[in-house]
Coordinates of C-alpha atoms and ligand atoms in Angstrom, one line a residue:
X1 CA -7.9 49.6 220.0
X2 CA -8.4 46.3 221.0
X3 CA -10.9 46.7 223.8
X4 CA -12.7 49.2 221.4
X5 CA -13.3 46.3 219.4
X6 CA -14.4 44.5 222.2
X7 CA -16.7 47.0 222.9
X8 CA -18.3 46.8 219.9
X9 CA -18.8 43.1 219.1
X10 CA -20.2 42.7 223.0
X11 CA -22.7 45.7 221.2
X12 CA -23.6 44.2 217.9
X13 CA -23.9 40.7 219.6
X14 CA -26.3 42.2 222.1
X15 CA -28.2 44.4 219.6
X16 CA -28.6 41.1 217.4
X17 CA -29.5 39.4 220.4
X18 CA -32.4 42.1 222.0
X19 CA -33.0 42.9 218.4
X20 CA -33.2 46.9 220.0
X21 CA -31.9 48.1 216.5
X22 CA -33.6 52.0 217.3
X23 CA -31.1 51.6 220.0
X24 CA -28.4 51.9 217.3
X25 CA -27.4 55.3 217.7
X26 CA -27.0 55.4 221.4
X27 CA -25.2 52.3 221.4
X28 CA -22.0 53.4 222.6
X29 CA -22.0 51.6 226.2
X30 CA -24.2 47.9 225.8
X31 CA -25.3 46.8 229.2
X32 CA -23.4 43.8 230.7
X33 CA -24.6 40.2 231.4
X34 CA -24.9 41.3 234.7
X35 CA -27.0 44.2 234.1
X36 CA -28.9 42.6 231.8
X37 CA -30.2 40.1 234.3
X38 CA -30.8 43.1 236.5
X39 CA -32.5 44.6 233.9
X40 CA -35.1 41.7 233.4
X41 CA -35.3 40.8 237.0
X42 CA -34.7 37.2 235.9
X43 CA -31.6 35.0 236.7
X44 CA -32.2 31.8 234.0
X45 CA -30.4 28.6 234.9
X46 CA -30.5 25.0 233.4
X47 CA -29.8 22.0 235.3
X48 CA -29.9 18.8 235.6
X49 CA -32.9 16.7 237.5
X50 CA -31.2 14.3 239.9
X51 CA -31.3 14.3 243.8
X52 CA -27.8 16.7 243.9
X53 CA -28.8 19.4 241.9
X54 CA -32.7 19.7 241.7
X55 CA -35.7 18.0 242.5
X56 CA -38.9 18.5 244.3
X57 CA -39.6 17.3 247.4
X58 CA -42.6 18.2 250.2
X59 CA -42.1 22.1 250.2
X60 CA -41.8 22.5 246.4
X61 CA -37.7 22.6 244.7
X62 CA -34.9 21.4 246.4
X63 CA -32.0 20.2 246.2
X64 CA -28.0 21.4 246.9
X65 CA -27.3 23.7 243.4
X66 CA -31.4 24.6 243.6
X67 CA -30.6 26.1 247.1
X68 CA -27.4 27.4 246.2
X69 CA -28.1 29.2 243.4
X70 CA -31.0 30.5 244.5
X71 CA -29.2 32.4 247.1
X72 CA -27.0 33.7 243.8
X73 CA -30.2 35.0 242.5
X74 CA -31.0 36.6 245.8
X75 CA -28.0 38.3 246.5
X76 CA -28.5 39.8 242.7
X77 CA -32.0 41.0 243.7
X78 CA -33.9 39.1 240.9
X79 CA -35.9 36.0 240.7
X80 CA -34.5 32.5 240.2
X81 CA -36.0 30.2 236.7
X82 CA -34.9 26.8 236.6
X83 CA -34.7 25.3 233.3
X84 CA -33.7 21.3 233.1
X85 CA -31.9 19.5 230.5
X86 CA -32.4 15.7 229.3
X87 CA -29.0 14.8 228.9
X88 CA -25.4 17.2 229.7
X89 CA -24.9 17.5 226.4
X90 CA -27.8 19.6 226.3
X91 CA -26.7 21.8 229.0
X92 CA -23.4 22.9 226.9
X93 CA -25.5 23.1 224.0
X94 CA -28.2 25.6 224.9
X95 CA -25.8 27.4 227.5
X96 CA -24.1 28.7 223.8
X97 CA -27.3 29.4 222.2
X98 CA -28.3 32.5 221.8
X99 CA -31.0 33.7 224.4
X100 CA -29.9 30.4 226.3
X101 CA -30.0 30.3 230.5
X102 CA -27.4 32.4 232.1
X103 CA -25.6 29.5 233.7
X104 CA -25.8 26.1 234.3
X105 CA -25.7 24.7 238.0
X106 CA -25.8 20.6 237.5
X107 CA -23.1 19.4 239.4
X108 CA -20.8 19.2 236.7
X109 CA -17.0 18.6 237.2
X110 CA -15.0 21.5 235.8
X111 CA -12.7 19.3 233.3
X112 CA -10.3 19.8 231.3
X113 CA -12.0 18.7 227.7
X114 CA -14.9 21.0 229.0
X115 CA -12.1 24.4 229.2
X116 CA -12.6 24.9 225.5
X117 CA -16.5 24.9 225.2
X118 CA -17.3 27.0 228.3
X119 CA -16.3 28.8 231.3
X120 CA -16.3 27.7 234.8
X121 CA -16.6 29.3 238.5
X122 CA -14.8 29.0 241.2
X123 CA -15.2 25.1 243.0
X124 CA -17.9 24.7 245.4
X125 CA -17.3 21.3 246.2
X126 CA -14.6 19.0 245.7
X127 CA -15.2 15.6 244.5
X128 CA -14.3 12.6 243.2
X129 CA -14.8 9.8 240.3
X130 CA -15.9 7.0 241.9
X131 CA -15.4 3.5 239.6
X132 CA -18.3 1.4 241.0
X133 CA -18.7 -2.4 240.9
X134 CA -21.5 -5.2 242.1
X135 CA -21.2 -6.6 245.9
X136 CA -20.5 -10.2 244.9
X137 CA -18.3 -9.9 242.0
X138 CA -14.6 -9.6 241.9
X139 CA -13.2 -5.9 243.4
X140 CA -11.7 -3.9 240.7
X141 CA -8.6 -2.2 241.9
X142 CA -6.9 -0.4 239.6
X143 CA -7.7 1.2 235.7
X144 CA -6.3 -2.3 234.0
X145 CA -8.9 -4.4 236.0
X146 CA -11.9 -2.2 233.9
X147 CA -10.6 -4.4 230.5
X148 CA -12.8 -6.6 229.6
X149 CA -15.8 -5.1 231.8
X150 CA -19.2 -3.8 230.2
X151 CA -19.1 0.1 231.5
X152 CA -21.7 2.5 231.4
X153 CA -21.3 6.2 232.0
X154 CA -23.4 9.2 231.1
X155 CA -23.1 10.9 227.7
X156 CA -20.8 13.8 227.5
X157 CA -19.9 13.4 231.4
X158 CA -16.8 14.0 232.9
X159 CA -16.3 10.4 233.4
X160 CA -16.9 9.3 229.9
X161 CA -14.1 12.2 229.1
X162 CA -11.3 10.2 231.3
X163 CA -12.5 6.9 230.3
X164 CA -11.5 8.4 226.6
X165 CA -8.4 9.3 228.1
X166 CA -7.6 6.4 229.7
X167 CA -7.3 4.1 226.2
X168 CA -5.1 5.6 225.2
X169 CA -2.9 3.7 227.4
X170 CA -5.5 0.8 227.6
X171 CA -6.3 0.3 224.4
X172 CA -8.3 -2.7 224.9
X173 CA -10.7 -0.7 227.6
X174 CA -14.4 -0.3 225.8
X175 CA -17.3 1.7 227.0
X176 CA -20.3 2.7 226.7
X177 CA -22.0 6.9 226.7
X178 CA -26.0 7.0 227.0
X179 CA -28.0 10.2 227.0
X180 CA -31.3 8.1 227.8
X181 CA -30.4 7.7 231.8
X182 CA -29.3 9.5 235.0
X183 CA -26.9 8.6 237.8
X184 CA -29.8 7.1 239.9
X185 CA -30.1 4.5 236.7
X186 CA -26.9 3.7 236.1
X187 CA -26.5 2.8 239.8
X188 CA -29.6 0.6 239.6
X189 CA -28.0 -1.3 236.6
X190 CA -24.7 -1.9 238.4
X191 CA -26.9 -2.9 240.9
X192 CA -28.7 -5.5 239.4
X193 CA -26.2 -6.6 237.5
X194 CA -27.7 -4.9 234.5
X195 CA -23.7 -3.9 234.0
X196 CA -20.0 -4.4 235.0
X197 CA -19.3 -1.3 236.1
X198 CA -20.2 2.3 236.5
X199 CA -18.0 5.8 237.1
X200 CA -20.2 8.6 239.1
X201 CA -18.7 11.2 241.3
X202 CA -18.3 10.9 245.0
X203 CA -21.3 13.3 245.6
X204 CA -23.6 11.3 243.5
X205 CA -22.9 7.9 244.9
X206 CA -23.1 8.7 248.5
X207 CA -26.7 10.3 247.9
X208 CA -27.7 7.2 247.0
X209 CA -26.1 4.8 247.8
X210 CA -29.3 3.5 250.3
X211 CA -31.4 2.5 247.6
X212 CA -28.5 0.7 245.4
X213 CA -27.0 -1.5 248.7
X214 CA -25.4 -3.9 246.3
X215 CA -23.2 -1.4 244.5
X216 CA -20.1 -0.8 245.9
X217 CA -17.4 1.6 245.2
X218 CA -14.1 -0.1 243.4
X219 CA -11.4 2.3 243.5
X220 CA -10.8 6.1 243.3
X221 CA -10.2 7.3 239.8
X222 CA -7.5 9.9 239.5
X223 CA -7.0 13.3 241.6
X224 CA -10.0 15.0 243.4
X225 CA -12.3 17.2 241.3
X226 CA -14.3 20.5 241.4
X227 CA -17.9 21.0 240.7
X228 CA -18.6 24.3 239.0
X229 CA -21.0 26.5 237.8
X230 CA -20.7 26.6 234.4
X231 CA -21.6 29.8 231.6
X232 CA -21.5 29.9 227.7
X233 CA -18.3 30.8 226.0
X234 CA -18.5 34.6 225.8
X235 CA -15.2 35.8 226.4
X236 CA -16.3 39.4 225.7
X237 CA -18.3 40.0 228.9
X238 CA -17.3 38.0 232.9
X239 CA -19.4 40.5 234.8
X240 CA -21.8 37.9 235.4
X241 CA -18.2 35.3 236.3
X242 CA -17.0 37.6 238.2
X243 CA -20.2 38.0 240.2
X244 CA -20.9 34.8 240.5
X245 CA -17.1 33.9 242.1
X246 CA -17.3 37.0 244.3
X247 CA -20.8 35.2 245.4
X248 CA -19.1 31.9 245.6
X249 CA -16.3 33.2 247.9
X250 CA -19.0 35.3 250.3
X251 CA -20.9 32.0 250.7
X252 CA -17.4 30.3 251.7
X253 CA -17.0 32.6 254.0
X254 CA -19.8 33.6 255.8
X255 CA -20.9 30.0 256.2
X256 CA -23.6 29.4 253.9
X257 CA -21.7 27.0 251.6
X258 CA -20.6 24.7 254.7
X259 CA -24.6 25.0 256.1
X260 CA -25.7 23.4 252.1
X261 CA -23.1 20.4 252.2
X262 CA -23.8 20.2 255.7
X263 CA -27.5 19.8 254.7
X264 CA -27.0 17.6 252.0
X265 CA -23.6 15.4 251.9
X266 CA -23.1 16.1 255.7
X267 CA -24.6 13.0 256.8
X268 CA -24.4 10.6 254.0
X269 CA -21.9 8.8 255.3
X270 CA -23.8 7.8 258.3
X271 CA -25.3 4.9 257.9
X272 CA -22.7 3.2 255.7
X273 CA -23.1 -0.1 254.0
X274 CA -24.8 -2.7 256.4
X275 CA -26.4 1.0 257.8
X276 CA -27.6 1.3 254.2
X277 CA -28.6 -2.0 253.6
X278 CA -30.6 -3.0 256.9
X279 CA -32.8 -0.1 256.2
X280 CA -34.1 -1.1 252.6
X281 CA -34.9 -4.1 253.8
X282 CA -36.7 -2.5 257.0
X283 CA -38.5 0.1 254.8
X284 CA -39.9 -3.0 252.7
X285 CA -40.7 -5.6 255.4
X286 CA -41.4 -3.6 258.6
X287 CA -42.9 0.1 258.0
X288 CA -45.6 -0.9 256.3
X289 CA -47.5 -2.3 259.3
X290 CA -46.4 1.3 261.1
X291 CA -47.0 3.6 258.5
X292 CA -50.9 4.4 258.8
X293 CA -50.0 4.8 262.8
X294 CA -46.9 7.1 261.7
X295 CA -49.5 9.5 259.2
X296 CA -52.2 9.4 261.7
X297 CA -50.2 10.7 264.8
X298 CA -48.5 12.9 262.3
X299 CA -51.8 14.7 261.5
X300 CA -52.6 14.9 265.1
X301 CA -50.2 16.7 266.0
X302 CA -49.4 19.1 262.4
X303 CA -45.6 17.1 261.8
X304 CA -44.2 15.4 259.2
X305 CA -45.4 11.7 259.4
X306 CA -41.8 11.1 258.2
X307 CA -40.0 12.4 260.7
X308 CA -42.1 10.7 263.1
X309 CA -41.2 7.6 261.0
X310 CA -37.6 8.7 261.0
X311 CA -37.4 8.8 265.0
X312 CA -39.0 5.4 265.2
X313 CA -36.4 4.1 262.8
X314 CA -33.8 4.8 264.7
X315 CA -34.9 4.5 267.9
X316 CA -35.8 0.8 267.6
X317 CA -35.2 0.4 263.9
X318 CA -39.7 -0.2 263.9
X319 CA -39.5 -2.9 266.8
X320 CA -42.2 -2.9 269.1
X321 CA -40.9 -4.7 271.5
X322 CA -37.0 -3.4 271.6
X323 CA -35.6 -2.5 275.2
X324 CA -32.5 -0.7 276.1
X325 CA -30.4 -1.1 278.6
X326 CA -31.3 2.3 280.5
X327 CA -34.8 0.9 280.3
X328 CA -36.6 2.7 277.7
X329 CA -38.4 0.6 275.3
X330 CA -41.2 0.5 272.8
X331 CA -41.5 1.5 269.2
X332 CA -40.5 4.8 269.8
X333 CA -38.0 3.9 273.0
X334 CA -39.7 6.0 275.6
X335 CA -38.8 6.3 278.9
X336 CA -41.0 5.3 281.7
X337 CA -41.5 8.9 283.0
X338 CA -41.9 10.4 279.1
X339 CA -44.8 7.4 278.9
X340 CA -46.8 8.7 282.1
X341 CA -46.7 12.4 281.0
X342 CA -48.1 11.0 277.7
X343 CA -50.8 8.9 278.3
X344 CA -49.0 5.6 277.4
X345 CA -50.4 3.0 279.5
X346 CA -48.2 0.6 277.5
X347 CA -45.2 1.0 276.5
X348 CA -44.8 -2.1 273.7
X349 CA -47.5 -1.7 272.0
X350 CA -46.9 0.5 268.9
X351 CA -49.9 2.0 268.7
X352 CA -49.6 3.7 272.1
X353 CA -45.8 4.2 271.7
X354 CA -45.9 5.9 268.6
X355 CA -48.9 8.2 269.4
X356 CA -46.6 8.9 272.6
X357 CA -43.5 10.0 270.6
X358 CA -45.4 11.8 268.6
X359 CA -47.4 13.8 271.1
X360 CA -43.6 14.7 272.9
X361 CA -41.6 15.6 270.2
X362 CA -44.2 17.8 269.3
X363 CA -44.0 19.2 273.0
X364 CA -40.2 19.6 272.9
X365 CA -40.4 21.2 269.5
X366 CA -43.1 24.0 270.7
X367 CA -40.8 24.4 274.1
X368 CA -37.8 25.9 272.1
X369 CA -37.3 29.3 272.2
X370 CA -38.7 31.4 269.3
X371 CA -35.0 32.8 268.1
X372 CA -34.7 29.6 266.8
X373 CA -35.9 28.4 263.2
X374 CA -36.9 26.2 260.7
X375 CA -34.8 23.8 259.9
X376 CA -32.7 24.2 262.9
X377 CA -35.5 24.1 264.7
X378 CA -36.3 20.5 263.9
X379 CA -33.1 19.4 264.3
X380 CA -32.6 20.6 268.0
X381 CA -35.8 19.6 268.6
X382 CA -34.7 15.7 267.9
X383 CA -31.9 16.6 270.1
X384 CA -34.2 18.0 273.6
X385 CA -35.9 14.8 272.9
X386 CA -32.5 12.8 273.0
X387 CA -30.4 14.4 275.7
X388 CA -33.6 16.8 277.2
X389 CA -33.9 19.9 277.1
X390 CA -31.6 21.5 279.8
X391 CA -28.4 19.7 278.6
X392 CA -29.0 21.3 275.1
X393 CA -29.5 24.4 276.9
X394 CA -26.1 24.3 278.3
X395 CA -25.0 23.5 275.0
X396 CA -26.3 26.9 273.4
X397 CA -24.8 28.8 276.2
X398 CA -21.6 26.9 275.7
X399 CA -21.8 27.8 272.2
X400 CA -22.9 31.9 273.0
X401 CA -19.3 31.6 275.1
X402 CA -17.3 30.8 272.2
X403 CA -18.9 33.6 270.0
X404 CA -21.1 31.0 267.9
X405 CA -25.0 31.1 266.7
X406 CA -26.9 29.9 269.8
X407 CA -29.8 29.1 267.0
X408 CA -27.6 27.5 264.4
X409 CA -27.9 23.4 264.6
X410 CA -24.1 23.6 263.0
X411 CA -22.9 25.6 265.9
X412 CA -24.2 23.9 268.8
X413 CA -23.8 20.7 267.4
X414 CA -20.0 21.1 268.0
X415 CA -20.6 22.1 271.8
X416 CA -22.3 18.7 272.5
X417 CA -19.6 16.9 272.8
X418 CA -18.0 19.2 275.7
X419 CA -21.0 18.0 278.0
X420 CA -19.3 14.7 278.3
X421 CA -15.8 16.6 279.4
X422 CA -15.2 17.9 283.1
X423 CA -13.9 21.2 282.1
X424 CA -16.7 22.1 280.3
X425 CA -20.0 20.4 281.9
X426 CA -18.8 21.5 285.8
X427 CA -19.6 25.1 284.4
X428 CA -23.0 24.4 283.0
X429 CA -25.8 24.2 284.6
X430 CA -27.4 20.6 284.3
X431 CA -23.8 19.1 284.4
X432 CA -22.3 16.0 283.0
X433 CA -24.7 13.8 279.4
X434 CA -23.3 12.0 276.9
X435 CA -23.7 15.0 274.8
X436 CA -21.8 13.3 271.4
X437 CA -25.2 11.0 271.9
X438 CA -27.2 13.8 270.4
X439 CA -25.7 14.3 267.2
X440 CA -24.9 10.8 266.1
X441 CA -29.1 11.3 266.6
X442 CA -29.6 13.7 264.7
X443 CA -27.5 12.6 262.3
X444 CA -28.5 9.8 261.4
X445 CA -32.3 10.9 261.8
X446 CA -32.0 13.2 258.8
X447 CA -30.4 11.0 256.9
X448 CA -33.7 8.5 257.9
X449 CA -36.0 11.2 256.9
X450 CA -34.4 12.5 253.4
X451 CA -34.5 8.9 252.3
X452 CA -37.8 8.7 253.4
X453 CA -38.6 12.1 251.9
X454 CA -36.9 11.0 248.8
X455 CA -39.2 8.2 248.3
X456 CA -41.9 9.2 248.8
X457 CA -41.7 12.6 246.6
X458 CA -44.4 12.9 244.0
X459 CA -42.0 13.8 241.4
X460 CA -41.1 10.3 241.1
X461 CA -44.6 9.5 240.5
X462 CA -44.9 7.8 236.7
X463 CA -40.7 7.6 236.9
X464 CA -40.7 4.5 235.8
X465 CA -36.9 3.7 235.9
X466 CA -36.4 5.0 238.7
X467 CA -39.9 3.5 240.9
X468 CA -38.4 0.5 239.9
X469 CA -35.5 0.2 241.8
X470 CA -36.4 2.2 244.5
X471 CA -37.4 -0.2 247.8
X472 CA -41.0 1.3 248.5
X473 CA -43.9 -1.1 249.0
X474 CA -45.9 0.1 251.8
X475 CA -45.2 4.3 250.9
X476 CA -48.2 5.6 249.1
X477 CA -46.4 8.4 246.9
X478 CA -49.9 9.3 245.9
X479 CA -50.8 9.8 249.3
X480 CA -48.7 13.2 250.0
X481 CA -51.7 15.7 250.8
X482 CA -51.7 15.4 254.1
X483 CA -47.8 16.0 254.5
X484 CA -46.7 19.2 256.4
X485 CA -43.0 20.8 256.5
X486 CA -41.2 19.5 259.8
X487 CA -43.2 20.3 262.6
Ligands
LIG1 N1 -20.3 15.2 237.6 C1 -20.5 14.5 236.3 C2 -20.1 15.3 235.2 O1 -19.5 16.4 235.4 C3 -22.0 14.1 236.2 C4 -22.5 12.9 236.8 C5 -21.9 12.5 238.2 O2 -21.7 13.4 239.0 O3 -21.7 11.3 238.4 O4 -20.2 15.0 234.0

């Protein structure tokens, strides 16, 4: 009885929805969400435009949900559409509407106020809320030390909801909700002192914490958190739930959720504070004299003039005179033998050294085996040009040994290391290198070269709260023509 009820509300609802009313009569078995989606060959979702869920960069949208529900869409054989909201409000609001998106992947934190309006998926990522103060000021330690503070938080966010919650045992606490601004703002105000304080979730702070070095995280705010996809509140009809969980749970499995995170929280924590701070202030006084050297080379040799930047970065954070130890020096730290085979007469001066590191990467990159692709391929390109290209051959046979991806940056990235243990290097080939040296490269190169990428995207173009904050004299966001994907 009941589910034939059920039945026919899910009809009636979809028959005022479609408006098929000749359909009437053959009504007896309304298609689901999910075969509705199937049916229009469209998967609609609404987001939010911030650097964890969605933005543009060089090569069109990116961003972790954009990549990750993309696959969803994939793996239901239709074609993604990405619809974005002003505020989160919104995001609840048309999710309900009638003929609203599907689902809504904006890094949301499945809370508990937000049970009642909507559904949630399975977690993808576990986060948490981050209370965030000015370097400078007094630490906040604990919930009593926000009394007395001016707080900002997003409107409708999960933060504002525990803030709420909180006064009821601070009663004193105030706040403040605004629907005008995004993460990246309300950092920039903490940041400048704009504000007291601010509550984001981990995720969102340690994207960008670079470009906000003066705000600091206070304390932990209450138990870890989930991030969720979100749908409407249609209890008649979880095929397109269920789907998305049994998707969710594939992508844990096979990999693909630890390869996004990997992509984009992986490496965040990298460079850490005086990491994070150095490098605005290097991005403002010292790559603008390299930067027209940087796009030149770049075009030379069809890479990414950021990259290029990126390697120079951390090779001698843009000093042409550094020297190591080992005796590499220069701009781009090249060795003595690397310079001949280049051309580089001398070794100091920048010009040379980054047209020489830019000529060799590009050599290493092209040298790889063809089984191995973009983006991996960058990234163990930057590593042949670390630790050379036989070591990270052992490293990929290493990696075959233990029943890994020989072509998977994530796979051989763990057999690095063993190069620098006896067990393990007296069986390769090229023997004992400092293989940890490698990834603590990479690393922190891709963290150089999403900031950089970041910047210098032309969505921010016109942006004006958030050009403002961001450290970029010298980057020419106008300029991007030229730019290529990674080598
Ligand atoms: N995750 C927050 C929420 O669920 C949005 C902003 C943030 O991550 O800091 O409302």
């Amino acid at each position: 009885m009941f589910a034939q009820t059920q039945l026919r509300k899910r009809c009636t609802n979809w028959l005022l929805a479609t408006g098929l009313l000749l359909m009437l009569t053959s009504c007896a078995e309304p298609p689901s969400a999910v075969e509705r989606i199937k049916e229009e060959g469209v998967l609609r979702v609404i987001t939010r435009n911030s650097p964890s869920t969605y933005f543009q960069d060089r090569n069109g949208e990116a961003g972790f949900e954009y990549e990750l529900v993309k696959r969803f869409a994939t793996h239901l054989g239709v074609e993604l559409q990405i619809e974005t909201a002003d505020n989160i409000e919104e995001i609840f609001a048309r999710l309900n509407r009638p003929g609203g998106p599907a689902l809504a992947a904006a890094g949301l934190v499945a809370s508990e106020g937000r049970q009642g309006i909507a559904r949630f998926t399975d977690s993808y990522l576990d986060v948490t809320t981050q209370v965030v103060y000015r370097r400078g000021e007094r630490r906040p330690t604990q919930p009593q030390d926000m009394v007395g503070k001016r707080i900002l938080v997003l409107k409708g966010s999960s933060q504002a909801e525990k803030l709420k919650a909180l006064q009821t045992e601070l009663p004193d606490l105030r706040y403040e909700e605004s629907d005008a601004v995004e993460v990246v703002d309300l950092l920039r105000m903490v940041d400048e002192g704009l504000v007291d304080l601010t509550l984001v979730e981990s995720n969102e702070l340690a994207l960008n914490q670079v470009y906000f070095t003066n705000a600091r995280v206070a304390f932990d705010l209450g138990e870890q958190n989930s991030l969720a996809w979100i749908l409407g509140k249609d209890e008649e009809d979880d095929t397109l739930l269920e789907a998305a969980n049994a998707f969710l749970a594939e992508a844990k499995e096979n990999g693909t959720l630890q390869r996004l995170r990997e992509r984009y929280y992986g490496h965040v924590d990298v460079l850490g504070y005086v990491g994070a701070y150095a490098f605005a202030k290097h991005l403002q006084e010292r790559l603008p004299r390299y930067e027209k050297i940087f796009r030149e080379t770049a075009k030379v040799h069809g890479v990414d003039w950021r990259l290029l930047a990126a390697i120079g970065y951390q090779e001698s954070h843009w000093q042409p005179d550094a020297v190591s130890k080992t005796g590499v020096r220069g701009l781009m730290m090249l060795t003595l033998n690397t310079a001949k085979a280049m051309g580089v007469t001398n070794r100091v001066d920048p010009v040379q050294s980054i047209q020489g590191g830019g000529k060799y990467i590009a050599l290493v990159h092209s040298n790889l085996p063809d089984s191995i692709k973009e983006p991996d391929r960058t990234w163990f390109a930057l590593a042949a040009y670390n630790v050379g290209g036989g070591h990270l051959e052992d490293a990929r046979k290493l990696a075959e040994a233990e029943g890994l991806d020989p072509n998977k940056w994530l796979d051989v990235k763990q057999m690095l290391p063993r190069l620098s243990q006896k067990q393990w290097y007296s069986k390769t080939r090229y023997g004992y290198a400092r293989g940890g040296e490698p990834v603590h490269f990479v690393a922190n190169i891709r963290r150089y070269y999403d900031i950089l990428t970041w910047v210098t995207q032309p969505q921010l173009e016109g942006q004006q709260l958030v050009q403002s904050e961001i450290h970029t004299p010298g980057i020419n966001s106008t300029d991007l023509g030229e730019s290529l994907p990674p080598l």
